[in-house]
Amino acid sequence: MPFSMAHEIKIFTGNSNPTLAEKIVQYLGIRLSEVELKRFADGEVNLRIGETVRGLDTFVIQSTSSPVNENLMELLVMIDALKRASANSIAVVIPYFGYARQDRKARGRDPISAKLVANLLTVAGATRIVTIDLHAEQIQGFFDIPVDNLMGFPVFVNYFKNECEDFDSNSSVVVSPDVGGVKRARKFAEKMNLPLAILDKRRPKDNVAEIVNIIGDVKDKTAIIFDDIIDTGGSLVGAAEMLKEKGAKKVIACATHGVLSKNAKEKLQNSVIEKVYVTDTIYHNDLPGKFHVLSVASLLGETVARIKNNLSVSILFK
């Protein structure tokens, strides 16, 4: 859609993913606004907004990906600077929302880190949050400001239907990696007109998963594992091996956020998985050959335009 009133909007970004920010402003037909972002000698964030924002609607694009605490602190300082510079509104676009996996007290004396980050963003001065595929949808309720939790599946649907030359819809099945991800995987499967299978997974401890059963038929099919995050890659590799044991012809993995901690890249590259699709919510420049990066720039750019023009955002996913 055409973007109007470009002179009334300012878009800023930090160091987490400037490449994605550039793609977003290109989609909108405007430029990134100026921000001087340095470090003091002791490592503290030294930031100054480089142009006037008084009375204007502003957007800040910053993922809280690795280094998580550095990027989060940059974001908070930038929000504070915009608030003190009298910006009319500060919409914070967080393509990957970190600290989302501790969203409840699973054990005694656990923190609820997602709520803490929500409080920090709100107190800093954010007036709206835009993110993609929150690890847990209930995190939206931690905020007392509007939250747009966008869904990443349209990016994958568009790729497989329009760009992927070797995709065969007649012999494929979407696989949810666990019961908690069924809703997300089902939406993807419905848009792709594919059947759905579910992995019954147990987590004896953090970052460790055991798959005990597969619900659904995967024999002689291309299994497309659809998830929100690939972190260490261990559970994904285990899921792919079980799917192959159950007769899957080949395994493809899709995830919105490629966190790829530790040796995840090498682990997935050397696994039975044929291809791994992630988006650019997190910036990567050294991915092995099995990895393919799809861009969410048009999705976020369209969302920014719709927010500015007071149009529906949810219509993008119907």
XYZ file of N, CA, C and O in Angstrom, residues 171-270:
400
model
N 2.479 -34.274 -1.502
C 3.195 -35.272 -0.695
C 3.895 -34.630 0.492
O 4.986 -35.051 0.887
N 3.258 -33.604 1.063
C 3.869 -32.899 2.197
C 2.930 -32.882 3.388
O 1.695 -32.989 3.245
N 3.503 -32.734 4.564
C 2.737 -32.628 5.800
C 3.431 -31.622 6.711
O 4.658 -31.585 6.784
N 2.646 -30.767 7.368
C 3.195 -29.823 8.342
C 3.288 -30.526 9.690
O 2.356 -31.219 10.111
N 4.404 -30.336 10.375
C 4.630 -30.996 11.662
C 4.817 -29.951 12.746
O 5.687 -29.081 12.635
N 3.995 -30.024 13.799
C 4.203 -29.181 14.973
C 5.224 -29.865 15.880
O 5.069 -31.053 16.194
N 6.264 -29.170 16.318
C 7.323 -29.807 17.106
C 6.890 -30.195 18.514
O 7.586 -30.953 19.188
N 5.756 -29.649 18.978
C 5.225 -30.009 20.294
C 3.764 -29.585 20.360
O 3.246 -28.913 19.464
N 3.103 -29.981 21.433
C 1.679 -29.667 21.589
C 1.471 -28.159 21.702
O 0.493 -27.607 21.183
N 2.399 -27.462 22.345
C 2.260 -26.025 22.529
C 2.302 -25.241 21.230
O 1.797 -24.120 21.158
N 2.903 -25.812 20.187
C 3.010 -25.117 18.914
C 1.944 -25.499 17.904
O 2.028 -25.096 16.736
N 0.930 -26.253 18.341
C -0.086 -26.754 17.409
C -0.857 -25.618 16.751
O -1.091 -25.624 15.538
N -1.247 -24.614 17.526
C -2.030 -23.513 16.967
C -1.267 -22.812 15.846
O -1.819 -22.512 14.781
N 0.017 -22.552 16.082
C 0.850 -21.878 15.085
C 0.996 -22.742 13.830
O 0.846 -22.265 12.698
N 1.293 -24.037 14.029
C 1.484 -24.935 12.896
C 0.187 -25.159 12.132
O 0.191 -25.291 10.901
N -0.941 -25.190 12.849
C -2.225 -25.420 12.183
C -2.565 -24.277 11.237
O -3.080 -24.498 10.135
N -2.294 -23.041 11.652
C -2.568 -21.895 10.774
C -1.756 -21.995 9.497
O -2.258 -21.725 8.397
N -0.493 -22.381 9.638
C 0.366 -22.559 8.472
C -0.164 -23.675 7.580
O -0.248 -23.533 6.348
N -0.554 -24.793 8.193
C -1.063 -25.941 7.436
C -2.349 -25.584 6.694
O -2.548 -26.000 5.542
N -3.232 -24.828 7.340
C -4.491 -24.436 6.695
C -4.245 -23.576 5.468
O -4.875 -23.764 4.427
N -3.326 -22.609 5.582
C -3.019 -21.740 4.441
C -2.323 -22.514 3.317
O -2.442 -22.147 2.145
N -1.611 -23.573 3.688
C -0.907 -24.378 2.690
C -1.762 -25.535 2.175
O -1.353 -26.257 1.270
N -2.948 -25.735 2.773
C -3.834 -26.857 2.428
C -3.120 -28.195 2.595
O -3.182 -29.075 1.728
N -2.448 -28.334 3.745
C -1.698 -29.539 4.040
C -2.199 -30.180 5.326
O -2.733 -29.487 6.205
N -2.038 -31.505 5.480
C -2.385 -32.150 6.751
C -1.392 -31.771 7.841
O -0.310 -31.239 7.563
N -1.759 -32.068 9.089
C -0.941 -31.689 10.248
C -0.583 -32.921 11.061
O -1.429 -33.786 11.314
N 0.678 -33.004 11.470
C 1.137 -34.024 12.411
C 1.723 -33.317 13.624
O 2.126 -32.150 13.549
N 1.767 -34.025 14.753
C 2.211 -33.425 16.013
C 3.233 -34.342 16.681
O 3.019 -35.563 16.759
N 4.311 -33.753 17.162
C 5.297 -34.500 17.934
C 4.972 -34.385 19.413
O 4.743 -33.286 19.915
N 4.947 -35.509 20.088
C 4.732 -35.526 21.539
C 6.096 -35.431 22.206
O 6.868 -36.392 22.220
N 6.402 -34.248 22.733
C 7.745 -33.958 23.222
C 7.728 -33.680 24.716
O 6.815 -33.043 25.238
N 8.746 -34.147 25.407
C 8.917 -33.874 26.840
C 10.205 -33.090 27.033
O 11.182 -33.302 26.315
N 10.218 -32.184 28.021
C 11.431 -31.416 28.348
C 11.857 -31.733 29.782
O 11.340 -31.131 30.720
N 12.799 -32.651 29.975
C 13.268 -32.942 31.330
C 14.010 -31.775 31.963
O 14.038 -31.627 33.170
N 14.633 -30.934 31.139
C 15.294 -29.721 31.623
C 15.423 -28.735 30.470
O 15.161 -29.086 29.314
N 15.832 -27.493 30.776
C 15.921 -26.446 29.768
C 16.866 -26.850 28.640
O 17.938 -27.411 28.873
N 16.437 -26.535 27.380
C 17.235 -26.792 26.176
C 17.488 -28.275 25.922
O 18.379 -28.636 25.160
N 16.707 -29.153 26.570
C 16.797 -30.597 26.337
C 15.391 -31.113 26.081
O 14.467 -30.838 26.852
N 15.206 -31.859 24.985
C 13.888 -32.360 24.629
C 13.957 -33.843 24.278
O 14.940 -34.312 23.690
N 12.905 -34.580 24.643
C 12.796 -35.988 24.288
C 11.473 -36.199 23.570
O 10.413 -35.825 24.070
N 11.505 -36.788 22.374
C 10.303 -37.036 21.589
C 9.880 -38.476 21.815
O 10.658 -39.417 21.605
N 8.641 -38.666 22.256
C 8.177 -40.001 22.620
C 7.163 -40.564 21.646
O 6.897 -41.768 21.649
N 6.562 -39.710 20.780
C 5.546 -40.231 19.876
C 5.272 -39.229 18.752
O 5.562 -38.037 18.886
N 4.716 -39.726 17.640
C 4.282 -38.872 16.539
C 2.798 -39.112 16.297
O 2.374 -40.254 16.102
N 2.020 -38.046 16.331
C 0.585 -38.130 16.084
C 0.337 -37.676 14.641
O 0.553 -36.508 14.312
N -0.098 -38.598 13.784
C -0.321 -38.250 12.391
C 0.527 -39.095 11.455
O 1.432 -39.827 11.883
N 0.255 -39.003 10.170
C 0.915 -39.823 9.158
C 2.008 -39.026 8.454
O 1.740 -37.975 7.869
N 3.230 -39.517 8.514
C 4.352 -38.852 7.833
C 5.048 -39.767 6.843
O 5.985 -39.344 6.160
N 4.590 -41.001 6.713
C 5.265 -41.991 5.868
C 5.247 -41.557 4.407
O 4.201 -41.177 3.867
N 6.414 -41.585 3.784
C 6.614 -41.246 2.367
C 6.227 -39.799 2.039
O 5.881 -39.480 0.893
N 6.300 -38.922 3.039
C 5.946 -37.518 2.824
C 7.116 -36.601 3.164
O 8.024 -36.980 3.904
N 7.051 -35.400 2.613
C 7.993 -34.356 3.016
C 7.451 -33.705 4.276
O 6.375 -33.093 4.260
N 8.166 -33.859 5.378
C 7.727 -33.318 6.666
C 8.288 -31.905 6.841
O 9.510 -31.716 6.826
N 7.397 -30.923 6.981
C 7.813 -29.529 7.180
C 7.605 -29.177 8.652
O 6.471 -28.931 9.089
N 8.668 -29.194 9.427
C 8.571 -28.825 10.844
C 8.448 -27.316 10.930
O 9.294 -26.579 10.428
N 7.378 -26.850 11.588
C 7.119 -25.409 11.648
C 7.110 -24.963 13.103
O 6.299 -25.422 13.905
N 8.026 -24.044 13.451
C 8.165 -23.596 14.839
C 8.434 -22.094 14.863
O 8.625 -21.464 13.818
N 8.469 -21.527 16.074
C 8.755 -20.099 16.190
C 10.239 -19.829 16.372
O 10.757 -18.821 15.892
N 10.947 -20.725 17.075
C 12.353 -20.483 17.416
C 13.192 -21.728 17.167
O 12.771 -22.846 17.483
N 14.364 -21.541 16.591
C 15.417 -22.564 16.624
C 16.522 -22.008 17.503
O 17.161 -21.021 17.155
N 16.749 -22.642 18.651
C 17.774 -22.152 19.578
C 19.040 -22.990 19.431
O 19.861 -22.744 18.568
N 19.201 -24.013 20.243
C 20.415 -24.834 20.146
C 20.320 -25.864 19.032
O 21.337 -26.416 18.611
N 19.110 -26.148 18.569
C 18.915 -27.075 17.458
C 18.826 -28.531 17.853
O 18.505 -29.382 17.010
N 19.069 -28.853 19.109
C 19.070 -30.249 19.539
C 17.731 -30.945 19.361
O 17.655 -32.051 18.811
N 16.658 -30.300 19.822
C 15.339 -30.923 19.712
C 14.902 -31.025 18.256
O 14.227 -31.978 17.865
N 15.289 -30.062 17.434
C 14.926 -30.084 16.016
C 15.612 -31.245 15.300
O 14.991 -31.959 14.509
N 16.890 -31.457 15.597
C 17.623 -32.578 14.999
C 17.005 -33.901 15.448
O 16.813 -34.818 14.628
N 16.666 -34.009 16.725
C 16.030 -35.229 17.229
C 14.683 -35.475 16.570
O 14.338 -36.624 16.244
N 13.900 -34.409 16.364
C 12.599 -34.533 15.709
C 12.767 -35.023 14.281
O 12.017 -35.900 13.812
N 13.750 -34.472 13.580
C 13.975 -34.875 12.191
C 14.375 -36.344 12.099
O 13.913 -37.074 11.211
N 15.215 -36.799 13.025
C 15.647 -38.199 13.012
C 14.481 -39.130 13.262
O 14.348 -40.180 12.608
N 13.586 -38.760 14.175
C 12.421 -39.606 14.440
C 11.473 -39.625 13.245
O 10.896 -40.665 12.898
N 11.297 -38.478 12.601
C 10.425 -38.422 11.425
C 10.972 -39.312 10.306
O 10.206 -39.996 9.615
N 12.284 -39.327 10.138
C 12.890 -40.207 9.134
C 12.696 -41.676 9.514
O 12.419 -42.525 8.650
N 12.818 -41.983 10.803
C 12.616 -43.358 11.269
C 11.186 -43.826 11.024
O 10.939 -45.009 10.766
N 10.243 -42.883 11.080
C 8.831 -43.205 10.862
C 8.455 -43.183 9.384
O 7.277 -43.309 9.046
N 9.439 -43.003 8.510
C 9.182 -43.136 7.090
C 9.080 -41.867 6.289
O 8.731 -41.910 5.102
N 9.351 -40.702 6.899
C 9.287 -39.448 6.146
C 10.323 -39.471 5.015
O 11.460 -39.910 5.202
N 9.902 -39.013 3.833
C 10.783 -39.010 2.670
C 11.922 -38.019 2.863
O 13.083 -38.326 2.582
N 11.605 -36.825 3.307
C 12.610 -35.830 3.650
C 12.039 -34.868 4.673
O 10.818 -34.788 4.853
N 12.923 -34.129 5.336
C 12.521 -33.228 6.407
C 13.025 -31.826 6.098
O 14.201 -31.626 5.770
N 12.113 -30.853 6.202
C 12.434 -29.433 6.055
C 12.052 -28.738 7.352
O 11.034 -29.069 7.957
N 12.854 -27.791 7.786
C 12.556 -27.056 9.016
C 12.294 -25.591 8.698
O 13.021 -24.980 7.907
N 11.257 -25.034 9.308
C 10.930 -23.614 9.171
C 10.752 -23.016 10.554
O 10.043 -23.586 11.393
N 11.374 -21.882 10.802
C 11.206 -21.187 12.075
C 11.339 -19.691 11.844
O 12.211 -19.249 11.083
N 10.498 -18.925 12.501
C 10.541 -17.479 12.336
C 11.858 -16.905 12.841
O 12.474 -16.064 12.180
N 12.291 -17.349 14.020
C 13.461 -16.762 14.664
C 14.620 -17.765 14.714
O 14.536 -18.780 15.402
N 15.681 -17.472 13.998
C 16.858 -18.326 14.043
C 17.827 -17.840 15.109
O 18.793 -17.135 14.802
N 17.569 -18.197 16.356
C 18.458 -17.786 17.455
C 19.822 -18.461 17.288
O 20.872 -17.814 17.421
N 19.821 -19.760 17.018
C 21.034 -20.514 16.653
C 22.168 -20.319 17.650
O 23.257 -19.847 17.318
N 21.910 -20.710 18.892
C 22.907 -20.600 19.953
C 23.937 -21.725 19.859
O 23.697 -22.764 19.248
N 25.074 -21.476 20.488
C 26.163 -22.455 20.589
C 26.541 -22.972 19.202
O 26.811 -22.202 18.297
N 26.533 -24.309 19.011
C 26.941 -24.894 17.731
C 25.739 -25.320 16.897
O 25.812 -26.297 16.132
N 24.628 -24.606 17.023
C 23.394 -24.989 16.331
C 23.565 -25.034 14.818
O 23.030 -25.925 14.150
N 24.312 -24.085 14.255
C 24.480 -24.044 12.798
C 25.141 -25.329 12.295
O 24.675 -25.953 11.328
N 26.245 -25.727 12.940
C 26.954 -26.929 12.522
C 26.103 -28.169 12.757
O 26.085 -29.097 11.930
N 25.381 -28.191 13.872
C 24.537 -29.335 14.212
C 23.461 -29.555 13.151
O 23.213 -30.685 12.705
N 22.811 -28.466 12.735
C 21.749 -28.568 11.738
C 22.318 -28.855 10.345
O 21.728 -29.603 9.566
N 23.463 -28.262 10.036
C 24.094 -28.491 8.737
C 24.460 -29.967 8.558
O 24.382 -30.509 7.447
N 24.824 -30.633 9.647
C 25.254 -32.032 9.573
C 24.130 -33.018 9.883
O 24.381 -34.215 10.031
